[in-house]
Coordinates of C-alpha atoms and ligand atoms in Angstrom, one line a residue:
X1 CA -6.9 1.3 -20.3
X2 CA -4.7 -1.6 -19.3
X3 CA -5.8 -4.4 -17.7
X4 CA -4.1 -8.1 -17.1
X5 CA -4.4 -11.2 -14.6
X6 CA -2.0 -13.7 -14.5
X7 CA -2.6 -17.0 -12.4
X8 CA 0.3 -18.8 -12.4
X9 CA 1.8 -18.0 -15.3
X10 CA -1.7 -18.0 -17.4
X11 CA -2.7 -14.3 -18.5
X12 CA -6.1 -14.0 -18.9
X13 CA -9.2 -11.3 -19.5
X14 CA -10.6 -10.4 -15.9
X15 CA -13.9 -12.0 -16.6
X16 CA -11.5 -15.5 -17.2
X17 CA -9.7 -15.7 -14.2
X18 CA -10.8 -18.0 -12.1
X19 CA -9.0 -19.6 -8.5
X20 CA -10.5 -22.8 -6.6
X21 CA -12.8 -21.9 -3.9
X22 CA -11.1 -24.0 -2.5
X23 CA -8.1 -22.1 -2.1
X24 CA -6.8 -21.1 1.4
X25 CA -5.9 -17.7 0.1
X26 CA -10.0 -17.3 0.1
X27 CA -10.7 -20.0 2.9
X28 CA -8.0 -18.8 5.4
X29 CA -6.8 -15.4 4.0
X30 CA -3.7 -17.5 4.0
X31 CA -1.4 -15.0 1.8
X32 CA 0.7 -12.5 0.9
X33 CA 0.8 -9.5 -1.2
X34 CA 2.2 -6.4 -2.4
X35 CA 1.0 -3.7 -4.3
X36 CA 3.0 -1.8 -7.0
X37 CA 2.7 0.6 -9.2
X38 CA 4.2 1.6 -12.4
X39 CA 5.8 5.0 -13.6
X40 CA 6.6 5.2 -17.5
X41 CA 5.1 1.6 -17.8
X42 CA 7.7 0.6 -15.9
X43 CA 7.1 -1.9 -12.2
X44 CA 8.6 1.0 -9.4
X45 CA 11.1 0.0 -6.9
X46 CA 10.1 -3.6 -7.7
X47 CA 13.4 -5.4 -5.5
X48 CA 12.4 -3.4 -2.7
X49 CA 8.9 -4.5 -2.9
X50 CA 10.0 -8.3 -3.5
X51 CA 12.1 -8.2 -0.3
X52 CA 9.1 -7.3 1.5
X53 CA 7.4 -10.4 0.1
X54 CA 9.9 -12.6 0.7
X55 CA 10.3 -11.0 4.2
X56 CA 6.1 -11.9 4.2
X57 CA 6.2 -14.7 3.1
X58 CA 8.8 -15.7 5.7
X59 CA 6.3 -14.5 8.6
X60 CA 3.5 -17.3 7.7
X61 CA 6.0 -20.2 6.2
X62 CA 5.1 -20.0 2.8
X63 CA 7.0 -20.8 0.5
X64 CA 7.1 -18.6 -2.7
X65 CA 6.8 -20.3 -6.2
X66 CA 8.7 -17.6 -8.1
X67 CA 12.5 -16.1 -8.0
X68 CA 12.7 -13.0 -7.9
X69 CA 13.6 -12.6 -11.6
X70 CA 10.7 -15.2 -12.8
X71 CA 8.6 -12.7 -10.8
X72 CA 9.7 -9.5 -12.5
X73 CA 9.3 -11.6 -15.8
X74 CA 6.1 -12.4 -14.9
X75 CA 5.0 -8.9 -14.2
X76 CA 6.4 -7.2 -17.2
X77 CA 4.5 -10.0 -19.5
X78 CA 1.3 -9.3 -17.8
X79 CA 1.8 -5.5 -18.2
X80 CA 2.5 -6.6 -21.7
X81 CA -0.3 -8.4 -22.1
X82 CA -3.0 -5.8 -21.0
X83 CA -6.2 -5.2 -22.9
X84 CA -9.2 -3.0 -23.6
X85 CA -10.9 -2.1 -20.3
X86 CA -14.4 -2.0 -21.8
X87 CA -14.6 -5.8 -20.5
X88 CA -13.8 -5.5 -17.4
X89 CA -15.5 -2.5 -15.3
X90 CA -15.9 -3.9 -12.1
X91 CA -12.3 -4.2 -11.7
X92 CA -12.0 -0.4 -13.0
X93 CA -14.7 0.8 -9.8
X94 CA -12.3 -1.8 -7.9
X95 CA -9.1 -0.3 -8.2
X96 CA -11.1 3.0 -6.9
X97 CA -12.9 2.4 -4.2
X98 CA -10.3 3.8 -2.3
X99 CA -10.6 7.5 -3.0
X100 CA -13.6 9.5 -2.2
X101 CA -16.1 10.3 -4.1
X102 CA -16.7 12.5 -6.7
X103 CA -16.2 12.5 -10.3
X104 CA -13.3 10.3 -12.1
X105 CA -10.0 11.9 -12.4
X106 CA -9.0 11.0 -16.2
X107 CA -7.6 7.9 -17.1
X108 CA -3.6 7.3 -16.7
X109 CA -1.4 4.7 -18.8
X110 CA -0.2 4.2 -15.4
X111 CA -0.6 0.6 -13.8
X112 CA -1.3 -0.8 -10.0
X113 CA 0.0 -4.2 -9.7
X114 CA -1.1 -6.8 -6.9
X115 CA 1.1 -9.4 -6.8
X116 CA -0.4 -12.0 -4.2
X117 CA 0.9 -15.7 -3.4
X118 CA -1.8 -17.9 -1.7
X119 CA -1.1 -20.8 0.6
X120 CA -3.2 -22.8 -2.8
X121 CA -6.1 -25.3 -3.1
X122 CA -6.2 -27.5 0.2
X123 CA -9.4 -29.2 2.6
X124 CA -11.3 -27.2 4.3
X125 CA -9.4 -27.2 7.0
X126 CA -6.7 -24.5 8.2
X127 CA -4.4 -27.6 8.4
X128 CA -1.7 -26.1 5.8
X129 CA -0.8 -29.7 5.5
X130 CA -3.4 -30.2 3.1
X131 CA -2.4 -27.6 0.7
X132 CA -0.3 -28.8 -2.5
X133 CA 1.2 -25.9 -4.0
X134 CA 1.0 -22.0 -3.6
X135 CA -1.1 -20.2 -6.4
X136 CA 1.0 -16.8 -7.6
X137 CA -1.8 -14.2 -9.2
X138 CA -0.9 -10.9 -10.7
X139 CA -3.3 -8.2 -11.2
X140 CA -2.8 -5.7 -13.5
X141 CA -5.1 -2.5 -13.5
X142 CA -5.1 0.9 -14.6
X143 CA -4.0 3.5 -12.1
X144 CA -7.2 5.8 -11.2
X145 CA -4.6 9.2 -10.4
X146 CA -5.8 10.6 -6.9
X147 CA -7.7 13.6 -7.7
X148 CA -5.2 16.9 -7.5
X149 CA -7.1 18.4 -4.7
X150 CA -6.0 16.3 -2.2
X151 CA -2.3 17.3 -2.7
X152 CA -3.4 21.4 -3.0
X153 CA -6.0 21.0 -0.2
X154 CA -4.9 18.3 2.1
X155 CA -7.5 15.2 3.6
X156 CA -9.3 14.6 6.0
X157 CA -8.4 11.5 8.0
X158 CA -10.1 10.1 11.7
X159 CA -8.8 8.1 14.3
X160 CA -10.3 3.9 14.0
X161 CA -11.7 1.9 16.6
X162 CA -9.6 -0.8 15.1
X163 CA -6.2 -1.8 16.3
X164 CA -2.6 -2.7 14.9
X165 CA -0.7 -5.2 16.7
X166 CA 0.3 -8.8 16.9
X167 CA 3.3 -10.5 15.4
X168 CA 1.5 -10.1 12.0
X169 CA 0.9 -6.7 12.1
X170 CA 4.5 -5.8 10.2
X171 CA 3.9 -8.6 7.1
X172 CA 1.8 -8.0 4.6
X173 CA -1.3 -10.9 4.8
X174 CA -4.1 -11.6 3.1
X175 CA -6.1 -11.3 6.1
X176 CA -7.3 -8.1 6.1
X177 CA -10.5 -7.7 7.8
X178 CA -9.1 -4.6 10.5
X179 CA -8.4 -2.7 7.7
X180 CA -11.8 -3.5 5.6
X181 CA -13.8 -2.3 8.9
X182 CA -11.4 0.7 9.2
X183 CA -12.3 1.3 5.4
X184 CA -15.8 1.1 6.6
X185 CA -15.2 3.7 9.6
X186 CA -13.7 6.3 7.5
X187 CA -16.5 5.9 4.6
X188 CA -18.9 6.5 7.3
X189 CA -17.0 9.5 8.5
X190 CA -16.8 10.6 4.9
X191 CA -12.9 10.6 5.4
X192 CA -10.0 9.8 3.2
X193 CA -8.0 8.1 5.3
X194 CA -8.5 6.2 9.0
X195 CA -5.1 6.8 12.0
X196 CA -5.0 3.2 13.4
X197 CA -3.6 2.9 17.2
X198 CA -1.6 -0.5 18.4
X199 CA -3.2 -2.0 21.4
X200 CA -1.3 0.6 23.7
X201 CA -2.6 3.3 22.1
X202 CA 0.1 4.6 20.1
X203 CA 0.1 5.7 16.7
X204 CA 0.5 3.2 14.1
X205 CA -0.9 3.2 10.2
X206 CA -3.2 4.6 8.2
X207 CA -5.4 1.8 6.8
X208 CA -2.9 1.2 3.8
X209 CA -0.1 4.2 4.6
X210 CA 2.2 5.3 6.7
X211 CA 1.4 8.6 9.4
X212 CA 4.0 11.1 9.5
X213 CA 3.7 14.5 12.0
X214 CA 5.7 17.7 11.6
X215 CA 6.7 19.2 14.9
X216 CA 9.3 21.9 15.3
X217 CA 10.6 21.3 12.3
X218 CA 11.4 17.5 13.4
X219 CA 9.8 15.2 11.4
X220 CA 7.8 12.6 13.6
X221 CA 6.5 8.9 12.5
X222 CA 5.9 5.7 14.1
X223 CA 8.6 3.3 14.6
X224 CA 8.9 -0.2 13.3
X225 CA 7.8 -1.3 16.8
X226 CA 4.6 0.3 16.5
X227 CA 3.2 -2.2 14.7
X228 CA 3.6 -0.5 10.8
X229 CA 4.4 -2.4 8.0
X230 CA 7.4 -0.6 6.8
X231 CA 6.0 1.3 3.5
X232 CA 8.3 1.5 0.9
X233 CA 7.6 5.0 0.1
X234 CA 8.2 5.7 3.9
X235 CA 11.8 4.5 3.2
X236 CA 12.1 7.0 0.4
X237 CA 10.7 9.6 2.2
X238 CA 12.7 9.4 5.5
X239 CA 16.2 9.3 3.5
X240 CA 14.7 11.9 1.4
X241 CA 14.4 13.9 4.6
X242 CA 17.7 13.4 6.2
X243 CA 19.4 14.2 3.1
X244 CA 17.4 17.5 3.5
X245 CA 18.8 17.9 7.3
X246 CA 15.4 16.7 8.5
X247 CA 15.5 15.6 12.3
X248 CA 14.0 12.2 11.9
X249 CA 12.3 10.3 14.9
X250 CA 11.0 7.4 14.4
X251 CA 9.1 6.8 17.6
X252 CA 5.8 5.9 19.9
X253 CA 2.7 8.5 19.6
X254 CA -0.1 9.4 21.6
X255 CA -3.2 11.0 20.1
X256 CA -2.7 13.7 21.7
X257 CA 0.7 14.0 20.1
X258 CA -1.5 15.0 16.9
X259 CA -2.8 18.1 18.4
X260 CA 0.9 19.1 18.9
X261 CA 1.4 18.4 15.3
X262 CA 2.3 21.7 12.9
X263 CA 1.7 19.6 10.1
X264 CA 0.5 15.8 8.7
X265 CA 1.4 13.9 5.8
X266 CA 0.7 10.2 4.5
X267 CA 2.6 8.1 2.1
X268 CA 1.9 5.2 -0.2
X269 CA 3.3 3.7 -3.3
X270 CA -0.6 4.5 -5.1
X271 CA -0.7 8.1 -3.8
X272 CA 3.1 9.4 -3.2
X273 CA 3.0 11.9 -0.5
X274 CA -0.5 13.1 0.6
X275 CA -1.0 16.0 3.2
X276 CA -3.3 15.6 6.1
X277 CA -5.4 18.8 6.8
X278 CA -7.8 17.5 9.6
X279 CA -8.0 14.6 12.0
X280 CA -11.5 13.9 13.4
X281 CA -12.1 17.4 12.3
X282 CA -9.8 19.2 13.9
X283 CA -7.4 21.2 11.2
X284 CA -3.8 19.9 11.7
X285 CA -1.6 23.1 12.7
X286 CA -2.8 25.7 9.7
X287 CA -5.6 23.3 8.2
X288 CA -3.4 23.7 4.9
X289 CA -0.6 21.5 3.9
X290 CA 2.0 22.8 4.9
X291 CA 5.8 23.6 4.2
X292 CA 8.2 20.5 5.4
X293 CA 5.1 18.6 3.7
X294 CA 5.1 20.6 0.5
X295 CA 9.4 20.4 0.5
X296 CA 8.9 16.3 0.5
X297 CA 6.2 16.1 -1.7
X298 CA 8.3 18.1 -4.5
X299 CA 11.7 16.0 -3.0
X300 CA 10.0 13.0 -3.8
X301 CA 8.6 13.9 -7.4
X302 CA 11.5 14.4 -8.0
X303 CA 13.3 11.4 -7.0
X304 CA 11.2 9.4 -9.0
X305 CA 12.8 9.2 -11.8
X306 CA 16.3 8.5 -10.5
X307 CA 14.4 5.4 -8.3
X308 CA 13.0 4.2 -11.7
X309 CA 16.4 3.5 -12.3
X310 CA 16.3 0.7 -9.7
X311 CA 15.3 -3.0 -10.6
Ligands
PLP401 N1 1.0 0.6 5.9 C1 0.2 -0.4 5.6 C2 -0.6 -1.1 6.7 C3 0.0 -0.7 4.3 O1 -0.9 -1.6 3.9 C4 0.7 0.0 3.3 C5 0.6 -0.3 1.9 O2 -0.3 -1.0 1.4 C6 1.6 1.0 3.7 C7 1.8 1.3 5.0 C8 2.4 1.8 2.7 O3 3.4 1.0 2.1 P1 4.0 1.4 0.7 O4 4.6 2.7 0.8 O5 5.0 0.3 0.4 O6 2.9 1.4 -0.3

């Protein structure tokens, strides 16, 4: 199974890449990131994704050391460059430690690339004055297919104690400690996925997805406002949707708006469109994923390989 690093422009075996401790990227959680994936080996939607970093990158002041076409250039010699996996389990469980446990799904030839710019070596100091130039890092790893239960049966998801919100909350840092605690919660809970609420109370993300409700036929999911960072998959979907005749609302959420719900979905680039069948327990309208779910599930299978078609 494939795997790659690249460190500015240097591909190495996992067990060879090395960054400064120095670094603020591991100091400060001073960067940015996105994470890809491939279908048929190739990067997926990978402009859309770069726009995002850029528009990242833009929220902190760092400036990116690639073009966009150096970057793509980059990534397809990494995915090039990828090895046996024997070396390098511990990035394997890595890649993971997402999904719940159980036994490993088998292997795919598919790739998840994280792409991540760091603010680069500097004092110890948050003083970004001190830091010289921003390190770019590519990692290449196999993607670990979410077991095929989820999409026939639906997941379970709970509702974090941890909040969205703040002028960061829409860019895509390094800093991730809300959503490593909120990984924490819904391990503890033994649940797939955690709800987080901005510091009103509304609905936001998931911990790395975006939350979608179906009500009355209408299809219901937090607006840009609500402290999301706007998934690239959640684009598909929602033009998937209106092209369908789907009411769209893009809106603010109570909790109480979920026991309204008639059905629950999730998206992410990693894990397409995933069904939610209980929140804290409680099934989501049937307990089963249900139709308008099933319609864009299949809607955006199918899309995929006209997207691929994208840069
Ligand atoms: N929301 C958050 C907070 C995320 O971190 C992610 C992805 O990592 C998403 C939503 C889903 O975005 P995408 O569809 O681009 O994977």
């Amino acid at each position: 199974m494939p795997v790659s690093i690249n460190i500015n422009g240097v591909i190495t075996a996992a067990e060879d890449a090395k960054i400064s401790v120095f670094d603020h990227g591991l100091l400060f959680g001073d960067s940015v990131y996105e994470t890809l994936r491939t279908y048929n080996g190739k990067p997926f939607l990978f402009s859309r994704h770069f726009a995002r970093l850029e528009h990242s990158a833009g929220g902190i002041d760092l400036q990116l050391p690639w073009t966009r076409s150096q970057t793509m250039d980059e990534i397809r010699r990494t995915l090039l460059s990828v090895g046996p996996t024997d070396r390098i389990s511990s990035v394997h469980r890595f890649a993971a430690s997402s999904e719940p446990a159980g036994p490993p799904p088998p292997p795919s030839v598919e790739c998840r690339i994280r792409l991540l710019i760091t603010r680069g070596i500097g004092e110890v100091s948050a003083d970004t004055e001190t830091c010289t130039d921003p390190a770019a890092i590519i990692i290449v790893v196999p993607l670990i297919a979410p077991p095929a239960r989820i999409y026939s049966d639906g997941v379970d998801v709970v509702v974090s104690s941890v909040c969205r919100s703040g002028r960061f909350a829409d860019i895509k840092t390094g800093s991730l400690i809300h959503q490593v605690i909120a990984r924490r919660e819904a391990n503890a809970k033994g649940a797939y996925e955690a709800i987080m609420l901005t510091g009103e109370d509304k609905l936001s993300d998931g911990i790395t997805s975006n939350i979608y409700m179906v009500r009355d036929g209408k299809l219901l999911t937090p607006a840009r406002g609500a402290a999301i960072v706007e998934g690239i998959t959640r684009r598909v979907v929602l033009d998937l949707a209106r092209e369908m005749g789907l009411d769209v609302v893009e809106g603010f959420f109570d909790i109480a708006d979920i026991a309204r719900a008639d059905e629950m979905f999730l998206t992410s680039t990693t894990r397409e469109v995933v069904p939610i069948a209980r929140v804290e327990g409680a099934p989501v309208g049937s307990g089963k994923p249900g139709p308008v779910t099933l319609m864009l599930f299949e809607a955006y299978r199918s899309a995929i390989d006209r997207l691929a078609g994208e840069d």
